[in-house]
Amino acid sequence: MRKSTRKKIAQSIGFLALRAAMGLVLAVLFLFLYDIGRKGGGAISWEFLSQAPRRGMTEGGIFPAIVGTLLVTIITAVLAVPLGMSAAIYLHEYARQTRLTRLIRLSIRNLSGVPSIVYGLFGVILFVNAMRFGTSILSAGLTLGLMTLPWTITASEEALKTVPDSYREGALALGATKWQSIRTNVLPYAVPGMLTGTVLGLARAAGETAPILFTGAAFYLPYLPRSLGDQFMALPYHLYIMATQHHAIQQVRPLAYGTALVLIALVLGLNMTAVVLRYRLRRKRR
Amino acid sequence: MSPETSVAKIETRDLDFYYGPSRALKRVSISCHRNRVTAIIGPSGCGKSTFIRTLNRMNDVIPGTRVEGTILLDGKDIHSPDVDVVDLRRRVGMVFQKPNPFPKSVFDNIAYGLRINGMKNKRKLEAVVERSLRGAALWEEVKDRLEDNAFSLSGGQQQRLCIARALAVEPEVILFDEPCSAIDPIATAKVEDLIENLKKSYTVVIVTHNMQQAARVSDYTAFMMLGELVEFDRTEKIFTNPQNKLTEDYITGRFG
């Protein structure tokens, strides 16, 4: 066989393998979504979305859990977004690249790999006990915020890295101060990437159970929280209860699937927001 | 070493430069005069770009670098503590090797330097943008597309845009760091004509690896090798009657 034919065959086999891998991943994903959609779709109704659970959570809806998850995610964002972006700007634009900054960066990368239950325990010690916020939306949101910080910092730093140095130098050469060059000639081009990474981090936080388990999520509260100091219901925790801890697991299974469907829709929605946001901002720059 | 008797606009005395432990410039003394073009030539890695970047302290942003010796702008040391580096860079403009327009409109590119200095008056901005683009011989080509993104211009136009952008802040000295190395021959000819014109109003320093270019545009030429200034004289002298054997070998193409 000629060498070029052999190379072509090798290439076809390679492509086929890549396609098969891609197909497998997609198949698993769709199977998963289909299963949840099929089993949870029936539970979705306006009542399910807008009412509190009733009769020991065997009837009624998940409205308090939706509100709780949204509120907690807002607290998470308030902590993680400004702090994470600022830290990334400092690390990438200002800090001298020494052994210390390398160590800090390594620590941040490692923090994003720490299991979420560890953040949960840390949140209990710091926010619930030491800072006396009690088990509350505030404690849970801050705990999730801490967990999300390494993600926002890393994503923001990666976004800053994609802005060419020539933008910075060009601005400096025209008599811009360092901050002017960053504010007017670096951040506008880094922000879409920063936001994407941040929203993805938030979506992940919204779906977490372990960090809110001890810091504020309640088993069953048939009313809405009245302040940030209140406990709250959250979708992921509610799902966990419905799926494993409920006294009538078989009976509430459709409700559990419905909750899962809402949670997935919420997280996917957040991810889509990130994509749309990035697309919009990119187009505006053109 | 100064081939002209008048006071230099910008000059270096025994300039040393270090990237960490390695010495990139060795006691370089060059003076550049008003309304003259001074070219710096030499083989790759001879320190010519490093040299020109010390003149507006652009190397300050590279960590681990160190300058020794003196650089005088109008007789004043640019490293003295009362010199503001931001102000220095406004007075000593720079055009880079690769055209580096910002991803903004043509207008916003030119207005950038004025806006960061607080100019908001739209009519004044428009006037400066037009004057700068005319100064860079680009006005006729872009006057109808001022709102287009600067990336939509050709490479040569982008480089003239960068020149116009530098002109807009009314510098006294303009540094060109191999301004034609990334653009085609026709665009190069335009930029060279421009440099010829700019010297009527500015002090021009240009780094180039193209000897013909140095011969065409400059009044004075400095030849550098391995971080040292080998010879500095009137351009025609350097190219017709160099005093140093190394200079002769280089300009006759015996090495490069």
Coordinates of C-alpha atoms in Angstrom, one line a residue:
Chain A
M1 CA 0.0 0.0 0.0
R2 CA 1.3 3.5 -0.8
K3 CA 2.3 5.6 2.1
S4 CA -0.2 8.4 1.3
T5 CA -3.1 5.9 1.2
R6 CA -2.0 4.5 4.6
K7 CA -1.9 8.0 6.0
K8 CA -5.4 8.7 4.7
I9 CA -6.8 5.6 6.3
A10 CA -5.1 6.4 9.6
Q11 CA -6.7 9.8 9.4
S12 CA -10.2 8.4 8.7
I13 CA -9.9 6.0 11.7
G14 CA -8.8 8.9 13.9
F15 CA -11.7 11.1 12.9
L16 CA -14.1 8.2 13.3
A17 CA -12.9 7.6 16.9
L18 CA -13.3 11.3 17.7
R19 CA -16.8 11.4 16.3
A20 CA -17.7 8.2 18.2
A21 CA -16.5 9.8 21.5
M22 CA -18.4 13.0 20.8
G23 CA -21.5 10.9 19.9
L24 CA -21.2 8.9 23.1
V25 CA -21.0 12.0 25.3
L26 CA -24.0 13.6 23.6
A27 CA -26.0 10.4 23.8
V28 CA -25.5 10.1 27.6
L29 CA -26.4 13.8 28.0
F30 CA -29.6 13.5 26.0
L31 CA -30.6 10.2 27.6
F32 CA -30.2 11.9 31.0
L33 CA -32.2 15.0 30.0
Y34 CA -34.8 12.8 28.4
D35 CA -35.3 10.6 31.4
I36 CA -35.7 13.6 33.8
G37 CA -37.9 15.4 31.4
R38 CA -40.1 12.4 30.9
K39 CA -40.5 11.6 34.6
G40 CA -40.5 15.1 35.9
G41 CA -42.5 16.8 33.1
G42 CA -45.8 15.6 34.4
A43 CA -45.2 17.2 37.8
I44 CA -44.6 20.7 36.3
S45 CA -47.6 22.9 36.5
W46 CA -48.2 26.5 37.5
E47 CA -49.3 25.3 40.9
F48 CA -46.0 23.3 41.3
L49 CA -44.0 26.4 40.5
S50 CA -46.0 29.0 42.5
Q51 CA -47.1 27.2 45.7
A52 CA -45.5 26.0 48.9
P53 CA -45.3 22.3 49.7
R54 CA -48.2 20.9 51.6
R55 CA -49.0 17.8 53.7
G56 CA -45.4 16.9 54.6
M57 CA -44.2 17.7 51.1
T58 CA -46.4 15.1 49.5
E59 CA -48.4 17.7 47.7
G60 CA -48.1 21.3 46.6
G61 CA -45.1 23.0 44.9
I62 CA -41.6 24.2 45.3
F63 CA -42.0 27.9 45.2
P64 CA -40.0 28.6 48.5
A65 CA -37.2 26.4 47.2
I66 CA -37.0 28.4 43.9
V67 CA -37.0 31.7 45.8
G68 CA -34.4 30.4 48.3
T69 CA -32.0 29.2 45.6
L70 CA -32.3 32.6 43.7
L71 CA -31.7 34.6 46.9
V72 CA -28.7 32.5 47.9
T73 CA -27.3 32.8 44.4
I74 CA -27.6 36.6 44.5
I75 CA -25.6 36.7 47.8
T76 CA -23.1 34.4 46.2
A77 CA -22.7 36.8 43.3
V78 CA -22.5 39.9 45.5
L79 CA -19.5 38.3 47.3
A80 CA -17.8 36.4 44.5
V81 CA -18.1 38.7 41.4
P82 CA -16.6 42.0 42.5
L83 CA -14.0 40.4 44.8
G84 CA -13.0 37.8 42.3
M85 CA -12.7 40.2 39.4
S86 CA -10.7 42.7 41.5
A87 CA -8.4 39.9 42.8
A88 CA -7.8 38.8 39.2
I89 CA -7.1 42.3 38.0
Y90 CA -4.6 42.7 40.8
L91 CA -2.9 39.3 40.3
H92 CA -2.6 39.7 36.5
E93 CA -2.0 43.4 36.0
Y94 CA -0.4 44.7 39.1
A95 CA 1.3 42.0 41.2
R96 CA 5.0 41.4 40.4
Q97 CA 5.4 37.8 39.3
T98 CA 7.4 36.4 42.2
R99 CA 7.5 33.1 43.9
L100 CA 4.8 34.4 46.3
T101 CA 2.3 35.3 43.6
R102 CA 3.0 31.9 41.9
L103 CA 2.2 30.3 45.3
I104 CA -1.0 32.4 45.7
R105 CA -2.1 31.4 42.2
L106 CA -1.4 27.7 42.8
S107 CA -3.4 28.0 46.1
I108 CA -6.4 29.5 44.3
R109 CA -6.3 26.7 41.7
N110 CA -6.2 24.2 44.4
L111 CA -9.0 25.8 46.3
S112 CA -11.3 25.3 43.3
G113 CA -10.7 21.6 43.7
V114 CA -11.6 21.4 47.4
P115 CA -14.7 19.3 48.0
S116 CA -17.8 21.4 48.6
I117 CA -18.6 19.7 51.9
V118 CA -15.3 21.2 53.2
Y119 CA -16.6 24.7 52.3
G120 CA -19.8 23.8 54.1
L121 CA -18.0 22.9 57.3
F122 CA -15.8 26.0 57.0
G123 CA -18.9 28.1 56.5
V124 CA -20.4 26.7 59.7
I125 CA -17.3 27.7 61.7
L126 CA -16.8 31.1 60.1
F127 CA -20.2 32.5 59.2
V128 CA -22.7 30.6 61.4
N129 CA -20.7 30.5 64.6
A130 CA -17.8 32.9 64.6
M131 CA -19.6 35.8 62.8
R132 CA -23.0 34.8 64.4
F133 CA -25.0 35.0 61.2
G134 CA -26.7 31.8 62.3
T135 CA -28.0 29.2 59.8
S136 CA -29.4 31.7 57.3
I137 CA -29.5 32.8 53.7
L138 CA -26.6 35.1 54.4
S139 CA -24.3 32.3 55.8
A140 CA -25.2 30.0 53.0
G141 CA -24.7 32.6 50.3
L142 CA -21.3 33.7 51.7
T143 CA -20.2 30.1 52.0
L144 CA -21.2 29.5 48.3
G145 CA -19.5 32.8 47.5
L146 CA -16.2 31.6 49.1
M147 CA -16.5 28.4 47.1
T148 CA -17.1 30.3 43.8
L149 CA -14.3 32.8 44.4
P150 CA -11.5 30.6 43.1
W151 CA -13.5 30.0 39.9
T152 CA -14.2 33.7 39.3
I153 CA -10.6 34.6 39.9
T154 CA -9.2 31.9 37.6
A155 CA -11.7 32.6 34.9
S156 CA -11.2 36.4 35.1
E157 CA -7.4 36.0 35.0
E158 CA -7.7 33.8 31.9
A159 CA -9.9 36.5 30.3
L160 CA -7.3 39.2 31.1
K161 CA -4.6 37.0 29.6
T162 CA -6.4 37.0 26.2
V163 CA -6.0 40.8 25.9
P164 CA -2.8 41.4 23.9
D165 CA 0.0 43.3 25.7
S166 CA 0.1 45.7 22.7
Y167 CA -3.2 47.2 24.0
R168 CA -1.5 47.9 27.3
E169 CA 1.7 49.2 25.9
G170 CA 0.0 51.3 23.2
A171 CA -2.0 53.1 25.9
L172 CA 1.0 53.6 28.1
A173 CA 3.0 55.0 25.2
L174 CA 0.3 57.7 24.8
G175 CA 0.7 58.9 28.3
A176 CA -2.0 56.8 30.0
T177 CA -1.5 55.8 33.6
K178 CA -1.5 52.1 34.4
W179 CA -5.0 52.2 35.7
Q180 CA -6.3 54.2 32.7
S181 CA -4.8 51.7 30.3
I182 CA -6.4 48.8 32.2
R183 CA -9.8 50.6 32.6
T184 CA -10.1 51.8 29.0
N185 CA -8.0 49.4 27.0
V186 CA -8.0 46.1 28.8
L187 CA -11.1 45.6 30.8
P188 CA -13.6 46.3 28.0
Y189 CA -12.1 43.4 26.1
A190 CA -11.7 41.1 29.1
V191 CA -15.2 41.6 30.6
P192 CA -17.1 39.3 28.3
G193 CA -14.8 36.4 29.2
M194 CA -14.8 37.4 32.9
L195 CA -18.6 37.4 33.0
T196 CA -18.9 34.0 31.2
G197 CA -16.6 32.3 33.7
T198 CA -18.3 34.0 36.6
V199 CA -21.8 33.0 35.5
L200 CA -20.7 29.4 35.0
G201 CA -19.3 29.5 38.5
L202 CA -22.6 30.9 39.8
A203 CA -24.6 28.2 38.0
R204 CA -22.5 25.6 39.7
A205 CA -23.0 27.2 43.1
A206 CA -26.8 27.3 42.5
G207 CA -26.8 23.5 42.2
E208 CA -24.7 22.8 45.2
T209 CA -26.1 21.0 48.2
A210 CA -23.2 20.3 50.6
P211 CA -22.2 23.9 51.4
I212 CA -25.7 25.0 52.3
L213 CA -26.6 21.8 54.2
F214 CA -25.3 23.1 57.6
T215 CA -25.3 26.8 56.9
G216 CA -28.9 27.7 56.2
A217 CA -30.9 25.3 54.1
A218 CA -34.0 24.0 55.8
F219 CA -35.7 20.7 55.5
Y220 CA -39.3 22.0 55.2
L221 CA -40.4 25.6 55.4
P222 CA -43.9 26.1 53.9
Y223 CA -43.3 29.9 53.8
L224 CA -40.9 32.4 52.2
P225 CA -37.9 33.7 54.1
R226 CA -38.5 37.3 55.5
S227 CA -34.9 38.4 55.8
L228 CA -31.4 37.4 55.0
G229 CA -31.2 36.0 58.6
D230 CA -33.8 33.4 57.9
Q231 CA -33.4 29.8 57.0
F232 CA -34.6 28.9 53.5
M233 CA -35.5 26.0 51.2
A234 CA -33.3 25.4 48.2
L235 CA -33.8 23.3 45.1
P236 CA -30.8 21.0 45.4
Y237 CA -31.4 20.3 49.0
H238 CA -35.1 19.8 48.5
L239 CA -34.3 17.3 45.8
Y240 CA -31.9 15.5 48.1
I241 CA -34.7 15.2 50.7
M242 CA -37.3 14.1 48.3
A243 CA -35.1 11.5 46.7
T244 CA -33.6 10.0 49.8
Q245 CA -34.9 11.2 53.1
H246 CA -38.7 11.5 52.7
H247 CA -41.0 9.1 54.6
A248 CA -43.0 8.4 51.5
I249 CA -40.3 8.2 48.8
Q250 CA -42.3 6.3 46.3
Q251 CA -45.2 8.7 46.5
V252 CA -43.2 11.9 46.1
R253 CA -40.9 10.5 43.3
P254 CA -42.7 12.5 40.6
L255 CA -42.3 15.7 42.7
A256 CA -38.6 14.9 43.0
Y257 CA -38.2 14.5 39.3
G258 CA -40.1 17.8 38.8
T259 CA -37.7 19.5 41.2
A260 CA -34.7 18.1 39.3
L261 CA -36.2 19.4 36.1
V262 CA -36.6 22.9 37.5
L263 CA -33.1 22.9 38.9
I264 CA -31.6 21.8 35.6
A265 CA -33.6 24.4 33.8
L266 CA -32.3 27.0 36.2
V267 CA -28.7 26.0 35.8
L268 CA -29.0 25.7 32.0
G269 CA -30.7 29.1 31.9
L270 CA -27.8 30.7 33.8
N271 CA -25.3 29.0 31.4
M272 CA -27.3 30.3 28.4
T273 CA -27.3 33.7 29.9
A274 CA -23.5 33.5 30.0
V275 CA -23.4 32.6 26.3
V276 CA -25.8 35.3 25.2
L277 CA -24.1 37.9 27.4
R278 CA -20.7 37.1 25.8
Y279 CA -22.1 37.1 22.3
R280 CA -23.8 40.5 22.8
L281 CA -20.8 42.1 24.4
R282 CA -18.5 40.8 21.7
R283 CA -20.7 42.1 18.9
K284 CA -20.9 45.5 20.6
R285 CA -17.1 45.7 20.4
R286 CA -17.0 45.1 16.7
Chain B
M1 CA 29.5 61.4 20.9
S2 CA 27.6 64.1 19.1
P3 CA 28.1 64.9 15.5
E4 CA 26.2 68.2 15.8
T5 CA 27.2 71.1 18.0
S6 CA 23.7 72.3 18.9
V7 CA 22.1 71.1 22.2
A8 CA 20.6 67.6 21.8
K9 CA 16.8 67.2 22.2
I10 CA 17.3 63.8 23.7
E11 CA 20.6 62.1 24.5
T12 CA 22.0 59.2 26.4
R13 CA 25.2 59.2 28.4
D14 CA 27.0 55.9 29.2
L15 CA 23.6 54.1 29.2
D16 CA 23.7 50.6 30.6
F17 CA 20.7 48.3 30.6
Y18 CA 20.2 45.0 32.3
Y19 CA 17.5 42.3 31.8
G20 CA 18.1 40.6 35.2
P21 CA 21.8 39.7 35.2
S22 CA 22.4 40.0 31.4
R23 CA 23.6 43.3 30.1
A24 CA 21.8 44.4 27.0
L25 CA 23.3 47.9 26.6
K26 CA 26.9 48.8 27.3
R27 CA 27.8 52.5 27.8
V28 CA 25.7 53.7 24.9
S29 CA 26.0 57.5 24.3
I30 CA 23.8 58.8 21.5
S31 CA 22.4 62.3 21.0
C32 CA 19.3 63.0 18.8
H33 CA 18.6 66.5 17.6
R34 CA 15.6 68.6 16.8
N35 CA 14.3 68.3 13.2
R36 CA 16.6 65.5 12.5
V37 CA 16.0 61.8 12.0
T38 CA 18.4 59.5 13.9
A39 CA 18.5 55.9 12.8
I40 CA 19.7 53.0 14.9
I41 CA 20.8 50.0 12.9
G42 CA 22.5 46.7 13.7
P43 CA 22.0 43.0 13.6
S44 CA 19.2 41.3 15.5
G45 CA 19.7 41.2 19.2
C46 CA 22.2 44.1 19.2
G47 CA 20.1 46.1 21.6
K48 CA 18.6 48.7 19.3
S49 CA 15.0 48.0 20.3
T50 CA 16.0 48.0 24.0
F51 CA 17.8 51.3 23.4
I52 CA 14.8 53.0 21.9
R53 CA 12.5 51.7 24.5
T54 CA 14.6 53.2 27.3
L55 CA 14.0 56.7 25.8
N56 CA 10.3 56.8 26.9
R57 CA 10.9 54.4 29.8
M58 CA 8.8 51.7 28.1
N59 CA 11.1 49.1 29.6
D60 CA 9.9 50.1 33.0
V61 CA 7.0 47.7 32.6
I62 CA 9.2 44.7 32.1
P63 CA 10.0 43.2 35.5
G64 CA 13.6 42.6 36.5
T65 CA 15.1 45.3 34.3
R66 CA 17.6 48.0 35.4
V67 CA 19.0 51.2 33.8
E68 CA 22.3 52.8 34.6
G69 CA 23.7 56.0 33.1
T70 CA 21.8 59.1 32.1
I71 CA 19.1 59.9 29.6
L72 CA 18.5 63.7 29.1
L73 CA 15.4 65.2 27.5
D74 CA 16.0 68.9 27.0
G75 CA 18.9 68.5 29.4
K76 CA 16.8 67.0 32.2
D77 CA 17.4 63.5 33.5
I78 CA 14.2 61.5 32.7
H79 CA 14.9 59.2 35.6
S80 CA 15.0 62.0 38.2
P81 CA 12.3 61.6 40.8
D82 CA 10.4 64.7 39.9
V83 CA 9.9 63.5 36.3
D84 CA 6.4 61.9 35.9
V85 CA 6.8 58.9 33.6
V86 CA 3.2 59.4 32.3
D87 CA 4.1 63.0 31.3
L88 CA 7.4 61.8 29.8
R89 CA 5.5 59.3 27.6
R90 CA 3.2 62.0 26.4
R91 CA 6.2 64.1 25.3
V92 CA 8.1 61.1 23.8
G93 CA 5.7 59.2 21.6
M94 CA 6.2 55.8 20.2
V95 CA 5.2 53.7 17.2
F96 CA 5.6 50.0 17.6
Q97 CA 7.0 47.3 15.4
K98 CA 3.6 45.7 14.7
P99 CA 0.8 48.0 14.0
N100 CA -1.2 48.0 17.3
P101 CA -4.5 49.8 16.7
F102 CA -7.0 49.4 19.5
P103 CA -10.2 47.5 18.7
K104 CA -12.1 50.7 18.5
S105 CA -13.2 53.0 15.7
V106 CA -10.6 55.0 13.7
F107 CA -11.8 58.1 15.5
D108 CA -11.6 56.6 19.0
N109 CA -8.1 55.4 18.3
I110 CA -6.9 58.9 17.5
A111 CA -8.9 60.5 20.3
Y112 CA -7.7 58.0 22.8
G113 CA -4.6 59.9 24.0
L114 CA -6.6 63.2 24.3
R115 CA -9.5 61.6 26.1
I116 CA -7.3 60.0 28.8
N117 CA -6.0 63.5 29.3
G118 CA -9.5 64.7 30.0
M119 CA -10.5 66.3 26.7
K120 CA -14.2 66.0 26.1
N121 CA -15.1 68.8 23.7
K122 CA -16.3 67.0 20.6
R123 CA -15.4 69.8 18.2
K124 CA -11.9 70.0 19.5
L125 CA -11.5 66.3 19.3
E126 CA -12.7 66.3 15.7
A127 CA -10.2 69.0 14.8
V128 CA -7.3 67.1 16.4
V129 CA -8.4 63.8 14.8
E130 CA -8.4 65.4 11.3
R131 CA -5.2 67.2 11.9
S132 CA -3.4 64.1 13.1
L133 CA -4.8 61.9 10.3
R134 CA -3.6 64.6 7.8
G135 CA -0.3 64.6 9.5
A136 CA 0.0 60.9 9.0
A137 CA -1.1 61.2 5.4
L138 CA -4.1 59.0 6.1
W139 CA -7.0 61.5 6.1
E140 CA -8.0 61.1 2.5
E141 CA -8.2 57.4 2.8
V142 CA -10.3 57.2 6.0
K143 CA -12.2 60.4 6.2
D144 CA -15.5 58.6 5.3
R145 CA -14.9 55.7 7.6
L146 CA -14.0 57.3 10.9
E147 CA -16.5 55.2 12.7
D148 CA -15.3 51.9 11.2
N149 CA -13.3 49.6 13.4
A150 CA -9.5 50.3 13.0
F151 CA -9.0 46.5 12.4
S152 CA -10.8 46.9 9.0
L153 CA -7.9 49.0 7.7
S154 CA -5.0 47.4 5.8
G155 CA -1.7 46.8 7.6
G156 CA 0.0 49.9 6.2
Q157 CA -3.0 52.0 7.0
Q158 CA -3.1 50.6 10.5
Q159 CA 0.6 51.7 11.0
R160 CA -0.1 55.2 9.8
L161 CA -3.1 55.2 12.1
C162 CA -0.7 54.4 15.0
I163 CA 1.5 57.3 13.8
A164 CA -1.6 59.6 13.7
R165 CA -2.5 58.4 17.2
A166 CA 1.0 59.3 18.4
L167 CA 0.8 62.7 16.8
A168 CA -2.5 63.5 18.4
V169 CA -1.1 64.1 21.8
E170 CA 1.5 66.5 20.3
P171 CA 4.7 64.8 21.4
E172 CA 8.1 66.4 21.0
V173 CA 10.0 63.3 20.1
I174 CA 8.6 60.3 18.1
L175 CA 10.3 56.9 18.5
F176 CA 9.8 54.4 15.7
D177 CA 10.6 50.8 16.6
E178 CA 11.1 49.0 13.3
P179 CA 7.8 50.6 12.0
C180 CA 7.9 48.9 8.6
S181 CA 8.9 45.4 9.5
A182 CA 5.3 44.1 9.4
I183 CA 4.0 46.0 6.3
D184 CA 4.5 45.7 2.6
P185 CA 6.9 47.7 0.4
I186 CA 4.3 50.2 -0.9
A187 CA 3.1 51.0 2.6
T188 CA 6.7 51.2 3.7
A189 CA 7.4 53.9 1.1
K190 CA 4.5 55.9 2.4
V191 CA 5.7 55.6 6.0
E192 CA 9.2 56.6 4.9
D193 CA 7.8 59.7 3.2
L194 CA 5.9 60.5 6.3
I195 CA 9.0 60.3 8.5
E196 CA 10.8 62.6 6.1
N197 CA 7.9 65.1 6.7
L198 CA 7.6 64.6 10.4
K199 CA 11.1 65.8 11.0
K200 CA 10.1 69.3 10.1
S201 CA 8.2 69.4 13.4
Y202 CA 9.6 66.7 15.6
T203 CA 12.7 64.9 16.8
V204 CA 12.6 61.5 15.2
V205 CA 14.4 58.4 16.3
I206 CA 14.0 55.2 14.2
V207 CA 15.2 51.7 14.8
T208 CA 15.4 49.6 11.6
H209 CA 17.0 46.4 10.5
N210 CA 16.8 47.7 6.9
M211 CA 20.0 49.6 6.0
Q212 CA 18.6 51.1 2.9
Q213 CA 15.8 52.5 4.9
A214 CA 18.2 54.1 7.3
A215 CA 20.1 55.5 4.4
R216 CA 17.0 56.9 2.8
V217 CA 15.3 58.5 5.8
S218 CA 17.9 59.5 8.4
D219 CA 20.3 62.3 8.9
Y220 CA 22.4 60.5 11.5
T221 CA 23.0 56.8 11.9
A222 CA 24.2 54.8 14.9
F223 CA 25.5 51.3 14.3
M224 CA 25.2 49.0 17.3
M225 CA 26.5 45.5 17.9
L226 CA 26.1 43.2 20.9
G227 CA 24.8 46.1 23.0
E228 CA 27.6 48.5 22.2
L229 CA 27.6 51.6 20.0
V230 CA 30.1 50.9 17.3
E231 CA 29.9 54.1 15.3
F232 CA 27.7 57.1 15.2
D233 CA 27.9 59.8 12.6
R234 CA 26.2 61.6 9.7
T235 CA 24.3 59.0 7.7
E236 CA 26.1 59.7 4.4
K237 CA 29.4 59.3 6.3
I238 CA 28.4 56.0 7.8
F239 CA 27.3 54.6 4.4
T240 CA 30.1 56.0 2.3
N241 CA 33.1 56.2 4.6
P242 CA 32.7 54.3 7.8
Q243 CA 35.5 54.6 10.3
N244 CA 35.1 51.3 11.9
K245 CA 35.8 47.9 10.2
L246 CA 32.7 46.4 11.8
T247 CA 30.5 49.1 10.4
E248 CA 31.9 48.6 7.0
D249 CA 31.4 44.8 7.1
Y250 CA 27.8 45.3 8.2
I251 CA 26.7 47.9 5.7
T252 CA 28.4 46.0 2.8
G253 CA 26.5 42.9 3.9
R254 CA 29.4 40.8 5.0
F255 CA 27.4 39.8 8.0
G256 CA 24.0 40.5 9.3

